Amino acid sequence: MVFKQCQRYQKLWWRAGLGLLLAGVLGSAGLGPAAAQEDVEVINITIRPDPSLQAVIQAREAMQRKRWDELEALVPQASQAPLLGSYAEYWLLRRDLTNPATPVPTQRLERFMATNEDAYLADRIRSDWIVAAARSGDYAKAVELAPVVANNSQVDCAVLLSRHMLGERVNGQVAVDTFEPVSLCWMMLDELVDKNIVGWKQLETMLRATLETSKTGNARRLAALMFDAGQMKSYAAFMKNPRQWLAGQQAPKTTADIALVTLALSRLARNDRDVETAYIQNNWASSIPKADLEWVWGQFGLIAALNVEPNAVQWYRRSGNIPKTDYNHAWEVRSELRQAPIDWVQVSRAIQKMTPRQQAEPVWVYWYGRSLAAQGNDAAARQYYQSIQNDYSFYGQLANEELGQPIPIPPAPAPVTPQELAEARANPGLQRGIKLFDLGWRAEAVPEWNFTLRGMTDRQLLAAAELAREEQIFDRVVNTSLRTSSIADFSQRFVAPFEGRVSAKAREINLDPAWVYGLIRQESRFITDARSRVGASGLMQLMPATARWVARKIGMSDFNPSMVNDFDVNTILGTQYLKMVLDDLDGSQVLATAGYNAGPGRSKQWRAKLLGPVEGAVFTETIPFTETRLYVKHVLSNAVYYAMLFSGQPQSLKARLDTISPNRSRRTNLP
């Protein structure tokens, strides 16, 4: 029993990024309350590091520091390491592929792929080779190597470009749909535009969509594929000052001139929209085609909607039935939902403008059902709700409530058998993933683990998730279990680790434990050393400045930033801050969840712009930040399921969402 406890805590320490090896003495005082109640034998453990594993660790450091001679020298010894021996050679091969001064090591690459057949690194080096071959003009090799299992936009564009260069017919729309703003895709697009395979209309659609998301650098590069040098001067001028540029223009005659004027008019949406609307009506409405003018009004509606302005609908309703991006169609519906009272006929019309694929998303199925019910067509509304009632999501939960049914939890599947677990434990890919997690190498561990899951049956996925639970890799428990299709194990999908210690800290300050667990599941998937791209850390993803501020507020005088990933410190500070945000936002879990993600000041700003009381679901759907909007949905949906699992009682998402009322105060003293 003692040795098993030691292993468990060792793994937690590894995954907390501390890189600690168990050595010396561990007694009951260090093993938690369960062990403290038993007579525990004090043991000594001597761990002798495997030299080949140490070589892999050193090789990774050499790779990261670009010490290539050192990496090359370490490969022979590192290759002897069980499970991870191929990584050092992979890093060296990848360097050789990306170094234009080095000949492609064809024989070594082929030997590596043969030796590691059906393993993640073989597929990864194949992808790297495809990209390198396309960049160097070896198009035949790129096509020969395709396809790969774990593809990405670089690989897909490399293969499309190579097929085109070898004389194969490439569909321009497929290329456009594949495009992402990465180097090989730009190479592909340049070539296909030059050969007139991707045409003007496709480029214009891409440019408009890119400008809509304010990615001006990418937009300029797309514009350069459409316009000549003189026209690009005009483009630069109206991007800087559209009104000034428009003042010097005549009614456009050519396709390019119409496109430039239309784009310039759309940029006016960033100014005083009422003033600019009158200017367009008086000076340009009759000078450009109706479809282009409607697209401009759609851009005015979008900017107004993203600024949470209630009059966004006036421009959207002017936009007619002009096709928009999915992003903009969604905001047209959201702008209608923000009205007081809601015009449900307009909501349904806005949804009907979407493509069938977008209309089929649970969010729009739900709101279309609501619009039908509001118009008295209850039978049709029920059909829409029923079509998503088995979707384990925010809108699936709401659909069940509209049907008057309790939110369901699926029946637990048969437990994973010892044989199924043993087969998972014997899987080399999962073993490699676990070893990488033990080293704290999440960047390598996650793709290795995910690659191994491909083609698994539902039962095999449950077994892999159970193995992850046994190994205390809780994010893989959740993410692996989410892949099952015909069965769902909520004990895995909504795992609640740390033996109630989170719940205890929540209850101490009168916080709902289910809500806290729902938030942690979304923030970090229970990874104690999780770190976001903006620097938030730990289970509850605290920003350094916020952690310091809360520590001062609650009198944690010994706090320093290095403590932020400590379980107790992070959960104390995180739950205390969440309680402060909740109190500051009048006890609304919707507002507090949004405030925890985007800052309480933003929640107050959005609430201040309401025209009247709105359902919590409406407020949530109309949050202007995509990340925050999805975050609130996930956290509150999670909280409902955790509350059901904790209590065994039915729960209401609608009750948790409540109603959000306007409050003009925007002041907050919280960070």
PDB file of C-alpha atoms in Angstrom, residues 15-16 498 519-532 535-544 547 561 563-567 569-571 574 596:
ATOM      1  CA  ARG A  15       2.902  16.519 -13.564  1.00  0.00           C
ATOM      2  CA  ALA A  16       3.079  19.634 -11.458  1.00  0.00           C
ATOM      3  CA  PHE A 498      -8.669  15.560  -5.507  1.00  0.00           C
ATOM      4  CA  LEU A 519     -15.101  25.968 -13.922  1.00  0.00           C
ATOM      5  CA  ILE A 520     -11.937  23.945 -13.234  1.00  0.00           C
ATOM      6  CA  ARG A 521     -12.945  21.349 -15.819  1.00  0.00           C
ATOM      7  CA  GLN A 522     -13.125  24.122 -18.400  1.00  0.00           C
ATOM      8  CA  GLU A 523     -10.107  26.095 -17.203  1.00  0.00           C
ATOM      9  CA  SER A 524      -7.485  23.391 -16.796  1.00  0.00           C
ATOM     10  CA  ARG A 525      -9.061  19.923 -17.132  1.00  0.00           C
ATOM     11  CA  PHE A 526      -7.569  19.359 -13.646  1.00  0.00           C
ATOM     12  CA  ILE A 527      -3.969  19.870 -14.773  1.00  0.00           C
ATOM     13  CA  THR A 528      -2.253  21.334 -11.716  1.00  0.00           C
ATOM     14  CA  ASP A 529       0.518  22.984 -13.731  1.00  0.00           C
ATOM     15  CA  ALA A 530      -1.646  24.171 -16.639  1.00  0.00           C
ATOM     16  CA  ARG A 531      -0.437  27.434 -18.135  1.00  0.00           C
ATOM     17  CA  SER A 532      -2.344  29.462 -20.701  1.00  0.00           C
ATOM     18  CA  GLY A 535       0.254  33.380 -18.468  1.00  0.00           C
ATOM     19  CA  ALA A 536      -2.598  32.129 -16.273  1.00  0.00           C
ATOM     20  CA  SER A 537      -1.551  29.214 -14.064  1.00  0.00           C
ATOM     21  CA  GLY A 538      -2.796  26.224 -12.146  1.00  0.00           C
ATOM     22  CA  LEU A 539      -6.102  24.427 -11.672  1.00  0.00           C
ATOM     23  CA  MET A 540      -8.080  27.672 -11.587  1.00  0.00           C
ATOM     24  CA  GLN A 541      -5.903  29.508 -14.107  1.00  0.00           C
ATOM     25  CA  LEU A 542      -4.960  32.576 -12.105  1.00  0.00           C
ATOM     26  CA  MET A 543      -3.107  35.461 -13.670  1.00  0.00           C
ATOM     27  CA  PRO A 544      -0.008  36.425 -11.643  1.00  0.00           C
ATOM     28  CA  ALA A 547      -3.061  35.917  -7.571  1.00  0.00           C
ATOM     29  CA  PRO A 561       4.450  33.703  -7.537  1.00  0.00           C
ATOM     30  CA  MET A 563       3.485  29.020  -5.217  1.00  0.00           C
ATOM     31  CA  VAL A 564       0.709  29.585  -7.741  1.00  0.00           C
ATOM     32  CA  ASN A 565       0.695  25.972  -9.016  1.00  0.00           C
ATOM     33  CA  ASP A 566       0.523  24.522  -5.512  1.00  0.00           C
ATOM     34  CA  PHE A 567      -2.840  22.765  -5.181  1.00  0.00           C
ATOM     35  CA  VAL A 569      -2.631  27.849  -2.793  1.00  0.00           C
ATOM     36  CA  ASN A 570      -4.214  27.839  -6.242  1.00  0.00           C
ATOM     37  CA  THR A 571      -7.610  26.592  -5.063  1.00  0.00           C
ATOM     38  CA  GLY A 574      -9.087  30.817  -7.096  1.00  0.00           C
ATOM     39  CA  TYR A 596     -13.793  35.237 -14.169  1.00  0.00           C
TER      40      TYR A 596
END
